[in-house]
Coordinates of C-alpha atoms and ligand atoms in Angstrom, one line a residue:
X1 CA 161.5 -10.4 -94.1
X2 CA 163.9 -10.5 -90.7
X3 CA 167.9 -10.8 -91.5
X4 CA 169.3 -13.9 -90.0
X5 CA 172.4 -13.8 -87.9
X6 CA 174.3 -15.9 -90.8
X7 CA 173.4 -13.3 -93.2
X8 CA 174.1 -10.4 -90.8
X9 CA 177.6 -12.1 -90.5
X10 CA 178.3 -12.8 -94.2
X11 CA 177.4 -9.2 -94.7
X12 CA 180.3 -8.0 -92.3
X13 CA 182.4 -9.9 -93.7
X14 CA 182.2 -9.1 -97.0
X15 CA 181.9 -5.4 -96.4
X16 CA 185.0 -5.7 -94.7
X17 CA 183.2 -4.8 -90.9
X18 CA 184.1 -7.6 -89.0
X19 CA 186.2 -11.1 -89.9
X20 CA 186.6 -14.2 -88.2
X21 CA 190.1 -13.7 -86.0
X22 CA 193.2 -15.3 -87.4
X23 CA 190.7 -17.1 -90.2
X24 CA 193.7 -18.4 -92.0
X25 CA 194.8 -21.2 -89.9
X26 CA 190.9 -21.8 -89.5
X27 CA 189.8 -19.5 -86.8
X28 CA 188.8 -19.6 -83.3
X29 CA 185.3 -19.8 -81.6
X30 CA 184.5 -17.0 -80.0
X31 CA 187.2 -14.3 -81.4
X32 CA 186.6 -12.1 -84.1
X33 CA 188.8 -9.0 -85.9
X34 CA 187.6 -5.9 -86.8
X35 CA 188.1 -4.8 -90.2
X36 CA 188.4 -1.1 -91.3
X37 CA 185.0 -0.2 -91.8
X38 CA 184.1 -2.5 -88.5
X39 CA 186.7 -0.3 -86.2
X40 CA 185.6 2.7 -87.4
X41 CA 181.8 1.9 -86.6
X42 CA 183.2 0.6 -83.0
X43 CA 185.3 3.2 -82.4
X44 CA 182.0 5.3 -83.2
X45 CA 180.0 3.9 -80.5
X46 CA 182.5 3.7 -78.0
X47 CA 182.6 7.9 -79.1
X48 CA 179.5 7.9 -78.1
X49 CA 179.0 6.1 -75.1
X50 CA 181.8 8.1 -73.7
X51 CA 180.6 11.4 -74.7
X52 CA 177.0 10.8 -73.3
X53 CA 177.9 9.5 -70.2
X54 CA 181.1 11.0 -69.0
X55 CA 181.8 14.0 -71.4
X56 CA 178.2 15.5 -71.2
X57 CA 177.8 15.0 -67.5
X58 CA 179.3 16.8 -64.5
X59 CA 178.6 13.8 -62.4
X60 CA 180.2 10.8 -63.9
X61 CA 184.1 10.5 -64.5
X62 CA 185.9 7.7 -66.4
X63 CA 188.6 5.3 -65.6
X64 CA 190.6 2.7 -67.6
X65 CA 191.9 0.3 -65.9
X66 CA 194.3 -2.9 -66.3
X67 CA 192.7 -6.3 -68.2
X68 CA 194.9 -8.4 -65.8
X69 CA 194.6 -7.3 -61.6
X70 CA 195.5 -8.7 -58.4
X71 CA 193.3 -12.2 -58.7
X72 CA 192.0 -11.7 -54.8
X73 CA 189.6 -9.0 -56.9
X74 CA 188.3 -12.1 -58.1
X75 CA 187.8 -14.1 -55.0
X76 CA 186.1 -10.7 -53.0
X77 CA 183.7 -10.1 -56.5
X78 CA 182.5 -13.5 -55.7
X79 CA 183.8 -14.8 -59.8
X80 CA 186.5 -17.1 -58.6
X81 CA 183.4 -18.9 -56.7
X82 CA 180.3 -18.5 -58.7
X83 CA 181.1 -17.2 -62.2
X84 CA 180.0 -20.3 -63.3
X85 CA 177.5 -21.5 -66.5
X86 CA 175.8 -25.3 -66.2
X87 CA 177.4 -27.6 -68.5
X88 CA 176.7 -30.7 -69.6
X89 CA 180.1 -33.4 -70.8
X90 CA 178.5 -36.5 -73.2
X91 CA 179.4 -40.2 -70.9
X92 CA 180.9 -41.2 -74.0
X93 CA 182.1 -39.1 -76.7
X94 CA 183.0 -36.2 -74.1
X95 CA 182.0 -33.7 -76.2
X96 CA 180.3 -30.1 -73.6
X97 CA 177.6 -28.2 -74.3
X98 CA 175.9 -25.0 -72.1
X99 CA 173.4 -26.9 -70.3
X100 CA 170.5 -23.9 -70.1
X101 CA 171.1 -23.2 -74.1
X102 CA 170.4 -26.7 -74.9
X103 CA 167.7 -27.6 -72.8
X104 CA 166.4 -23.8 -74.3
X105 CA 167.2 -25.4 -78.0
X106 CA 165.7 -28.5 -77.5
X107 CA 162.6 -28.1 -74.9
X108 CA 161.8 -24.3 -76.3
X109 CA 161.7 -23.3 -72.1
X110 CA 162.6 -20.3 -70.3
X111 CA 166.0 -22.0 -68.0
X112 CA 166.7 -18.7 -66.6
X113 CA 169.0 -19.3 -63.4
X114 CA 168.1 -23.2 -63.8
X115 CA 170.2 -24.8 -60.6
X116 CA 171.9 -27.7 -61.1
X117 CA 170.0 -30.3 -59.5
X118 CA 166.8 -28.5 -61.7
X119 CA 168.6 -29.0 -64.8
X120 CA 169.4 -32.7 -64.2
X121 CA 166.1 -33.8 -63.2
X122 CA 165.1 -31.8 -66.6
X123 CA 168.1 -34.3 -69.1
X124 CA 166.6 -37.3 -66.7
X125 CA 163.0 -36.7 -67.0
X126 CA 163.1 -35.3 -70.8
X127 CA 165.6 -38.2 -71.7
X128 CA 167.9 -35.6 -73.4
X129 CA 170.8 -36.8 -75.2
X130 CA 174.3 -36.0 -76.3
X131 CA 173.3 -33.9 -79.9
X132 CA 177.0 -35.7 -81.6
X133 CA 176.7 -38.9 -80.7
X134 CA 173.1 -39.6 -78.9
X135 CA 174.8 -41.0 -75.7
X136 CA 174.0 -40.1 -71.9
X137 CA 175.0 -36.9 -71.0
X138 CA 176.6 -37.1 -67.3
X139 CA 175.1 -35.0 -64.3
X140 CA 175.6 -31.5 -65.2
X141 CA 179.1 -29.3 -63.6
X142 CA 179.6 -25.7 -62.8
X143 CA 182.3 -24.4 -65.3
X144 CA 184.1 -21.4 -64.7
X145 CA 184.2 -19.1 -67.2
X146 CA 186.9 -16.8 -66.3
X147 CA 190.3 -17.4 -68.8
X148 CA 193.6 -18.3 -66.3
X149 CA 196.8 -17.0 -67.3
X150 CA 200.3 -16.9 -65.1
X151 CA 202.1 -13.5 -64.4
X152 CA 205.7 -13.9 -64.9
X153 CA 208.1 -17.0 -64.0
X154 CA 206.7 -18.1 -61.2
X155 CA 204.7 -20.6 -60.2
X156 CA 201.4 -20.7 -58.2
X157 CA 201.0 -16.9 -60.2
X158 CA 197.8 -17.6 -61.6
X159 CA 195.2 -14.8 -62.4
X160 CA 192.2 -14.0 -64.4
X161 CA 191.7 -12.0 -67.9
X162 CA 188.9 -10.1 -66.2
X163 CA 185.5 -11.7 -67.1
X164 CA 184.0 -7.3 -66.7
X165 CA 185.6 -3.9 -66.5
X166 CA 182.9 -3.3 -62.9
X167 CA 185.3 -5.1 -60.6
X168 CA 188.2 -2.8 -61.5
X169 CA 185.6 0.4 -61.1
X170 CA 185.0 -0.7 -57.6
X171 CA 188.7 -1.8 -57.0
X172 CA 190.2 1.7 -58.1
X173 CA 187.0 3.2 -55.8
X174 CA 189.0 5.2 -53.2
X175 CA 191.6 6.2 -55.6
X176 CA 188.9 7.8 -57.8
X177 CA 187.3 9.5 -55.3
X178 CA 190.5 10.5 -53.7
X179 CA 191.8 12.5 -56.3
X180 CA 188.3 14.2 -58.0
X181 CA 186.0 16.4 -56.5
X182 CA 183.5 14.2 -57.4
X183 CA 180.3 14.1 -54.7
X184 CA 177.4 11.6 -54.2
X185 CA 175.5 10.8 -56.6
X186 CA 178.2 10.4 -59.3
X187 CA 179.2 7.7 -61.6
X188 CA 182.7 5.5 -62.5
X189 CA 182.3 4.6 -66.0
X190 CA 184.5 2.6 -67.7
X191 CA 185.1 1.2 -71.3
X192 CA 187.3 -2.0 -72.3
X193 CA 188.3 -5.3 -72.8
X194 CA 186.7 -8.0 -70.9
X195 CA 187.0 -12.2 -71.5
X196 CA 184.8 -15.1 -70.8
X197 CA 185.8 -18.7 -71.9
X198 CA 182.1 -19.2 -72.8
X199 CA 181.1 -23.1 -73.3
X200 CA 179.6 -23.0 -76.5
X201 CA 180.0 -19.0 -78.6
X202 CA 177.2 -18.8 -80.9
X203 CA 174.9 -15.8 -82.8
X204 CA 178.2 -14.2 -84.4
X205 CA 179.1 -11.1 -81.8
X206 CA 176.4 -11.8 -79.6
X207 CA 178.6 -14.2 -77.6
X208 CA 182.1 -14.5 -77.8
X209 CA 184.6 -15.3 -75.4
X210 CA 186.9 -11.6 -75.9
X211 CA 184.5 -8.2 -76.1
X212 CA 184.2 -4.6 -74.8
X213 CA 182.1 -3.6 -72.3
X214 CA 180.6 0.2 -71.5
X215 CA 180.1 0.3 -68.2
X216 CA 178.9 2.2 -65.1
X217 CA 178.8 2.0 -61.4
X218 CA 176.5 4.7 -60.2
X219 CA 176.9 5.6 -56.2
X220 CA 173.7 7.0 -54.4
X221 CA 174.0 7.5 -50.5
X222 CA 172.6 4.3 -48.9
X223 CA 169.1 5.8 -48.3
X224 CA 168.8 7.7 -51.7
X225 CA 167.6 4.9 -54.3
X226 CA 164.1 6.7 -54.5
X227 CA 165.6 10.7 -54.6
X228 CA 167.0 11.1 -58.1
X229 CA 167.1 15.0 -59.2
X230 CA 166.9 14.1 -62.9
X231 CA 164.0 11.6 -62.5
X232 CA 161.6 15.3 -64.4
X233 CA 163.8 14.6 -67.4
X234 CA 161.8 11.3 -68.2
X235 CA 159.0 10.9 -66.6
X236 CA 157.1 11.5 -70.1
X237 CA 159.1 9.5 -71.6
X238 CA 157.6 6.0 -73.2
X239 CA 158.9 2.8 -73.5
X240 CA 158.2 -1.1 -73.7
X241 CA 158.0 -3.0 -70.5
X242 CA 157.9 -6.4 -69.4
X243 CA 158.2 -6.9 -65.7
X244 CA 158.6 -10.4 -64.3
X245 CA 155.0 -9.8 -63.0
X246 CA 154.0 -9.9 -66.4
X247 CA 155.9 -12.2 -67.7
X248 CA 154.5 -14.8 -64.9
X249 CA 151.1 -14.2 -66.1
X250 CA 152.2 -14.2 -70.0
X251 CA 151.0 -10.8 -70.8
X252 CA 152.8 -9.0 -73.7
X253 CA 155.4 -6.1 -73.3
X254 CA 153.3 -2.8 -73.1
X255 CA 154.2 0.7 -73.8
X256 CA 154.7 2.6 -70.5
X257 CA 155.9 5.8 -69.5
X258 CA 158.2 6.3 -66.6
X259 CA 155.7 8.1 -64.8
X260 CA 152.8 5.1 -65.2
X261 CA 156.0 2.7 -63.9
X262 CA 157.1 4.6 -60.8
X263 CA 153.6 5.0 -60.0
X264 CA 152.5 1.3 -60.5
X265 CA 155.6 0.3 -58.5
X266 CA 156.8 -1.6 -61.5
X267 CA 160.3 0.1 -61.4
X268 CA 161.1 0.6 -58.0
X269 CA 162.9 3.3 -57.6
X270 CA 163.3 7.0 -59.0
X271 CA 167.2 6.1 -60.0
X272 CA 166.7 2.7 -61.7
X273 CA 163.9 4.3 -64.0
X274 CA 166.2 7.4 -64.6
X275 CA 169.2 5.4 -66.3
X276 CA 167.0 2.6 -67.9
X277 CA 165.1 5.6 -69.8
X278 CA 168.7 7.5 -70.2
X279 CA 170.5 4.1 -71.9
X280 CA 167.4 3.7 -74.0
X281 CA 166.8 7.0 -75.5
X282 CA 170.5 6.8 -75.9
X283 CA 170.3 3.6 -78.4
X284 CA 167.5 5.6 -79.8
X285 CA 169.5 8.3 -80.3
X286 CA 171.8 6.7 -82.8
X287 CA 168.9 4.9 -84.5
X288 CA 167.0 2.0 -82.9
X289 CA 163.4 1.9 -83.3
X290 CA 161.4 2.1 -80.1
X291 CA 159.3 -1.1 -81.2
X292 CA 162.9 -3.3 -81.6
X293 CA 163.8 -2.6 -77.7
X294 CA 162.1 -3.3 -74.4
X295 CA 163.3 -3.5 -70.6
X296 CA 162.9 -6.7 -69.3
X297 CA 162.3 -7.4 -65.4
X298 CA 164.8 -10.8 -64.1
X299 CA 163.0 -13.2 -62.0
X300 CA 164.1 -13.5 -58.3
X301 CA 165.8 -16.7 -59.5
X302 CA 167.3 -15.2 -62.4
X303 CA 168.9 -12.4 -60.8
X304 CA 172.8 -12.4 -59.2
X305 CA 172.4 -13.1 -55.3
X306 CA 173.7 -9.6 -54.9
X307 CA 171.1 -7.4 -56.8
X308 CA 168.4 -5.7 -55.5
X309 CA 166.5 -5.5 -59.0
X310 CA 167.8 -5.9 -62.5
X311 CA 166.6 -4.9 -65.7
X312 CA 167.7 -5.6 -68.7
X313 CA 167.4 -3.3 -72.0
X314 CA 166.9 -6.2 -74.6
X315 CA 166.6 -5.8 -78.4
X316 CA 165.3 -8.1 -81.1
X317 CA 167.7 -9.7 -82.2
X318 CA 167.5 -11.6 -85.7
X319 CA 167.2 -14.5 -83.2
X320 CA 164.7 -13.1 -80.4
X321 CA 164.6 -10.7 -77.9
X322 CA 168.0 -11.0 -76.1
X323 CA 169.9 -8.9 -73.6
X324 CA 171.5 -5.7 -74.7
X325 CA 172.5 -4.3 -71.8
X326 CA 171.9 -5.3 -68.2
X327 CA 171.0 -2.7 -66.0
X328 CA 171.2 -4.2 -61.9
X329 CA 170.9 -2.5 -58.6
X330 CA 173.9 -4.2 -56.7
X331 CA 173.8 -2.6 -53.6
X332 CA 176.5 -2.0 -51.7
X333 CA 177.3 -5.9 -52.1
X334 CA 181.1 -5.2 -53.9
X335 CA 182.1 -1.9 -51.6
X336 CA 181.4 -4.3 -48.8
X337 CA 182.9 -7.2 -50.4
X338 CA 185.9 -5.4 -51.1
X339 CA 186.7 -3.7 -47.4
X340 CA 185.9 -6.9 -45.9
X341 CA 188.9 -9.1 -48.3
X342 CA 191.3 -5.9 -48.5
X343 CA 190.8 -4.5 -45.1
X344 CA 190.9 -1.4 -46.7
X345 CA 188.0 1.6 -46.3
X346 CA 186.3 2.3 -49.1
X347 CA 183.7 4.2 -46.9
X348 CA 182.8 7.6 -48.5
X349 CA 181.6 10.9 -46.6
X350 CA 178.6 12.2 -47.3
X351 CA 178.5 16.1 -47.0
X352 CA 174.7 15.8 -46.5
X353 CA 174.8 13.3 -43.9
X354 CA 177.8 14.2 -42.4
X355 CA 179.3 11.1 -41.8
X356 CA 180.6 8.0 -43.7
X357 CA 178.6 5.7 -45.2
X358 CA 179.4 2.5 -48.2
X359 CA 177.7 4.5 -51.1
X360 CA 175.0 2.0 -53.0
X361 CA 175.2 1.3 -57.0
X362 CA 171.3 2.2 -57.4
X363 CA 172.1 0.9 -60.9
X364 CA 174.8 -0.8 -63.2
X365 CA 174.3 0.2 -66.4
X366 CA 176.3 -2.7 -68.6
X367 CA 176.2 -3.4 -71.8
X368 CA 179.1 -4.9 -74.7
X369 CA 180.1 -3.1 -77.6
X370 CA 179.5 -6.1 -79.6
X371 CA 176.0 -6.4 -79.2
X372 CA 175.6 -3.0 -79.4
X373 CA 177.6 -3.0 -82.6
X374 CA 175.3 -6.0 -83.8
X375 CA 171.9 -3.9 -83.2
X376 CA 173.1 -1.1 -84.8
X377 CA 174.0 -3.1 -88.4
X378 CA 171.0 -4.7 -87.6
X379 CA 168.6 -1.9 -87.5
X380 CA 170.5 0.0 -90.4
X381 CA 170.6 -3.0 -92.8
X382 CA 167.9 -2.4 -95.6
X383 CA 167.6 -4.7 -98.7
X384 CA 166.6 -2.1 -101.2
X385 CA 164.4 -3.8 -103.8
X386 CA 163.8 -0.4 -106.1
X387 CA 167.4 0.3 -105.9
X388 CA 169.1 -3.1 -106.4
X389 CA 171.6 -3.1 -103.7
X390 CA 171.3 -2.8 -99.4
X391 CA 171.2 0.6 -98.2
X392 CA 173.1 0.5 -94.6
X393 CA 171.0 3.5 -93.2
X394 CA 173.3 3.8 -90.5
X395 CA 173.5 6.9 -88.0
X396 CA 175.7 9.8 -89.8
X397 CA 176.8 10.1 -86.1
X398 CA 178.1 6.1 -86.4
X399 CA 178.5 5.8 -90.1
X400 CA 182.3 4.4 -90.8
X401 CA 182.6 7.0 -93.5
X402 CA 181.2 10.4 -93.2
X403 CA 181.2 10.9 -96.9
X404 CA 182.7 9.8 -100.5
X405 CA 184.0 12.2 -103.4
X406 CA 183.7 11.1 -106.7
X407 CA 184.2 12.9 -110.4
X408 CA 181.5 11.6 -112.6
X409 CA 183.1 10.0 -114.9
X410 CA 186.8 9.0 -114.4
X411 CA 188.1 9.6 -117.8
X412 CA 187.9 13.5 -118.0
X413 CA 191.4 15.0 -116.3
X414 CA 189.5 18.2 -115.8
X415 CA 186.6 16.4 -114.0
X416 CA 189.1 14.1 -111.8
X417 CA 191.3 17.4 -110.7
X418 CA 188.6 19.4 -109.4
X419 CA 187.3 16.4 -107.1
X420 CA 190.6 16.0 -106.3
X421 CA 190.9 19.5 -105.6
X422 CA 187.4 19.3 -103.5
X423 CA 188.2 15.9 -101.9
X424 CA 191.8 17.0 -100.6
X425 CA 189.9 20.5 -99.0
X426 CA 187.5 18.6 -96.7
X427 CA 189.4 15.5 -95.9
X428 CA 191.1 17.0 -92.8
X429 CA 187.7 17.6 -91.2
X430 CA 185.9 14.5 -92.0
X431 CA 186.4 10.7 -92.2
X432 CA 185.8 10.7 -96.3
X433 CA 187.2 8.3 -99.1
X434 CA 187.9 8.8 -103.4
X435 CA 186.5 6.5 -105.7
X436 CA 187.0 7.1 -109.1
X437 CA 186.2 3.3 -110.5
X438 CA 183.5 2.4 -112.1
X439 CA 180.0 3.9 -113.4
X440 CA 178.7 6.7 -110.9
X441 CA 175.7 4.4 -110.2
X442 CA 178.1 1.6 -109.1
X443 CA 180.0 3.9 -107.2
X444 CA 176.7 5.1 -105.2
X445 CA 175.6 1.6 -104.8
X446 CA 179.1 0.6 -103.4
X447 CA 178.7 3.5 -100.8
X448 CA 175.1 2.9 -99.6
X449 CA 176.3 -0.4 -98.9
X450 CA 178.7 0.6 -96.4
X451 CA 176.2 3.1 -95.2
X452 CA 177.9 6.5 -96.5
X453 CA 175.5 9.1 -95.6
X454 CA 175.9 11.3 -99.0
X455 CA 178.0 11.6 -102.1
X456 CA 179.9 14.2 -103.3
X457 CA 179.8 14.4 -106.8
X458 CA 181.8 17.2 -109.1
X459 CA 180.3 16.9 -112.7
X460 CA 180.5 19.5 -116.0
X461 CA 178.4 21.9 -114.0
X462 CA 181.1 22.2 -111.3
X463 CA 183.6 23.1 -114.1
X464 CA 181.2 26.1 -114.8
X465 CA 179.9 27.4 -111.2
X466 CA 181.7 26.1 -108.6
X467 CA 179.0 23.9 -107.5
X468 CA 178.4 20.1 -106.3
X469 CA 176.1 17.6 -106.2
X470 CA 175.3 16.0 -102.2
X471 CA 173.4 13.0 -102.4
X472 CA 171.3 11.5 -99.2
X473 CA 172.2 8.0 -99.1
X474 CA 168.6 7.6 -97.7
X475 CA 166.9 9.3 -100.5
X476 CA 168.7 9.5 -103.4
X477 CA 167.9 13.0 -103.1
X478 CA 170.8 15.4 -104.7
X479 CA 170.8 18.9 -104.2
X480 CA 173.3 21.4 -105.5
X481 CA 176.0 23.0 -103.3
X482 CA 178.6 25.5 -103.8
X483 CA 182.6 24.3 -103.4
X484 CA 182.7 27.4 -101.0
X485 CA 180.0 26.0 -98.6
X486 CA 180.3 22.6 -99.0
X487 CA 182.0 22.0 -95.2
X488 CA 178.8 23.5 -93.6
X489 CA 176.5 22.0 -95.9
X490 CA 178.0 18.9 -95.1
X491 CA 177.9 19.6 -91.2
X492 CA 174.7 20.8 -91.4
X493 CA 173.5 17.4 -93.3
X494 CA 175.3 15.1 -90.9
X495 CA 173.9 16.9 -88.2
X496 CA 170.2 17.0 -89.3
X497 CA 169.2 13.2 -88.1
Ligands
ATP501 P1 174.0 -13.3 -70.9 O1 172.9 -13.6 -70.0 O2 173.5 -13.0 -72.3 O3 175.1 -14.3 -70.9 P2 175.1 -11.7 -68.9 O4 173.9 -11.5 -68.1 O5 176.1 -12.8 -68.5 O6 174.7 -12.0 -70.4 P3 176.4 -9.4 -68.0 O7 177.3 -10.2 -67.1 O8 175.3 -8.7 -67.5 O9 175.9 -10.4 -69.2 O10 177.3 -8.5 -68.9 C1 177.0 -7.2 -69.3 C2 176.9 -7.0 -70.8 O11 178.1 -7.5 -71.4 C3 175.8 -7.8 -71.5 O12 174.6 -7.1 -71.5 C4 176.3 -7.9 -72.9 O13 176.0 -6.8 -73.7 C5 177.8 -8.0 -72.7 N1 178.2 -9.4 -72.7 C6 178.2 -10.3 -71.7 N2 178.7 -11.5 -72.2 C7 179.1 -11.3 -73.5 C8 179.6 -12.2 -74.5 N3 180.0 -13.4 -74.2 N4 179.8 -11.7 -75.7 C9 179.5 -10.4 -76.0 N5 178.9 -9.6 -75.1 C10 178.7 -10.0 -73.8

């Protein structure tokens, strides 16, 4: 049986992942903490992200830029104007709702990139109401979903938390490319804080108003969309796919491979089908099945004015398939956008060309931490039946705790020395924890819970031969290891997923 979101959530909480921020004066919509077993997952994929796409790559470098800029960033990005969501105020009781989320809720319709004057004729025709009070709603408002904040004493200093870490990417664009090496194609990634004031937060991290976003503007000479060099590495390579072609005819998602999509014309170009088959098999990597992800195709209404084509990876969520991680071709809409409000060039020369041109992003790959974070739990959470307890079956690669060292029972000096002794020898190589309370079965419960990949156990057998027991959180499986091996037996484990 699916998870809901509210057990998901109660889950994290009580395994000490993630908490509702500042919960003691009664919390705030749309903020959450991460607790120690939550940062160290987070941290993880962050790790990860960072490694696949800058570390491991000699043509992506990284940047990390300020949360608060120069708010005319804002105004050229086009977010001071149009970062709006539909809303919809009650006539009497004034309470707000997101308009597209309750006509979704209520009407069970696709409202993607709804305009305004679509979604009032929808409240008028439908006769929707105000859900608190059952009053008329008024006629639905843009709202602005970036957070203001002043900078310094004075006043008329307003700027903007930033609503995404792309802006800055494309801000800091001649710097970047000033001081690297770096030659078209190449990529700016980015990872950090970004903050929306979103009308109504809901499904625990899968909307809040303060996240982290992984993100990448990838530069292609103007002309170069369809000439990717990498485009071999997955052409064989399968995936679920639902263009907007046919979702207008309501067919179901159908497994493709990249070479059957170029072909057909369904992905357009060499570069978009490159990255949207690099971000997947990146998320299936570190765990998520192939049937609980699918790119999605937006519809020429749902897309930003600016994007050539957008995909989005999407994952099933415990609530539906939602967006994981958008993945848009924007053009050169924001180098152009930014020469033309800073006067500045941010042309680029192209050695091949030989001459300047304003690079295109063939594709953004974007995606938040949180709902990454929220997939990965997702996928690892397993209510063992046989065993009486959930086994997190987490990635070793993203598992908070690498493993656990226990004696067997906690009442033998000898015993409790030795795993002492074994626990202190590896701790400076791997994230690892003691426990030494409780029955052993208790113990092993308490660590499949928090998805511990194995158990190190030192028993009366150790006392004799120098030996362990490892435990696979994922089969209960123990094998015997000696104390002089056990680092590379335990690399070797971690590393065979
Ligand atoms: P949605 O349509 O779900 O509101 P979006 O299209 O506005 O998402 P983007 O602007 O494309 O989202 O942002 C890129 C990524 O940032 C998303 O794929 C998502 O993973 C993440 N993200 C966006 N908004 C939020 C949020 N409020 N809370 C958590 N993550 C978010």
């Amino acid at each position: 049986m699916k998870l809901t979101i509210d057990e998901l959530s109660v889950f994290c909480k009580k395994k000490g992942f993630i908490y509702p921020s500042s919960e003691i004066y009664g919390g705030m919509s749309g903020f959450f903490d991460y607790g120690p077993l939550g940062v160290e997952l987070k941290n993880s994929i962050k790790a990860e992200w960072w490694k696949a796409h800058v570390h491991d790559r000699d043509d992506v470098v990284g940047i990390d830029g300020s949360i608060i800029t120069n708010p005319k960033v804002w105004v050229a990005s086009g977010h001071v104007g149009s970062f709006t969501d539909a809303i919809l105020e009650c006539g009497k009781c004034g309470s707000k709702t997101r308009a597209d989320h309750f006509i979704e809720d209520k009407l069970k319709m696709d409202t993607a990139g709804l305009p305004l004057e679509q979604i009032n004729s929808i409240v008028k025709s439908h006769k929707l109401k105000c859900g608190k009070c059952g009053s008329a709603f008024k006629d639905a408002a843009g709202f602005n979903l970036m957070f203001q904040t002043n900078v310094g004493p004075a006043e008329g200093s307003t700027s903007y938390l930033r609503p995404e870490t792309a802006q800055v990417i494309f801000a800091d664009f001649r710097q970047v490319t000033d001081t690297t090496r770096i030659k078209l194609p190449f990529g700016i990634a980015q990872i950090g804080k970004a903050f929306r004031n979103e009308i109504s937060p809901r499904d625990f991290l899968f909307r809040c108003r303060e996240f982290e976003q992984m993100e990448m503007e990838y530069f292609v000479s103007p002309d170069q969309a369809n000439s990717c060099p990498y485009v071999n590495e997955v052409l064989d390579y399968e995936l679920l796919v639902l263009s907007a072609e046919m979702q207008q005819k309501k067919h179901a998602a159908k497994k493709m491979k990249i070479r059957e999509a170029l072909d057909k014309k369904v992905i357009k170009t060499q570069w978009h089908a490159y990255w949207l088959a690099f971000e997947h098999k990146w998320f299936s990597s570190l765990g998520i099945s192939h049937d609980n992800m699918r790119i999605r195709q937006h519809f020429d209404e749902e897309k930003s004015h600016y994007a050539l084509d957008t995909w989005d990876i999407e994952y099933n969520f415990p609530f539906g398939w939602k967006e994981l991680q958008g993945m848009a071709n924007r053009t050169d809409y924001d180098l152009s956008q930014h020469m033309k409000h800073s006067g500045k060039d941010l042309s680029y020369y192209d050695e091949e060309k030989k001459a300047r041109v304003t690079p295109h992003v063939v594709v953004e790959p974007s995606q938040g931490v949180e709902r990454a974070f929220l997939a990965f739990v997702n996928e690892a959470y397993n209510d063992d039946k046989e065993r009486g307890n959930i086994v997190l079956k987490l990635h070793p690669k993203l598992a908070p705790y690498k493993a656990a060292v226990f004696p067997l029972v906690s009442n033998k000096p000898e015993l409790t020395s030795k795993a002492k002794e074994v626990y202190l020898s590896i701790k400076p190589e791997f994230n690892i924890y003691w426990d030494a309370s409780g029955s052993i079965g208790r113990r092993y419960a308490r660590a499949d819970e928090t998805g511990v990949p194995a158990c190190i156990t030192v028993d009366f057998k150790t006392l004799e031969d120098d030996t362990v027991t490892v435990r696979s959180r994922d089969t209960t499986k123990q094998e015997r290891v000696k104390i002089s091996e056990l680092k590379k037996a335990l690399t070797d484990f971690l590393n065979k997923k």
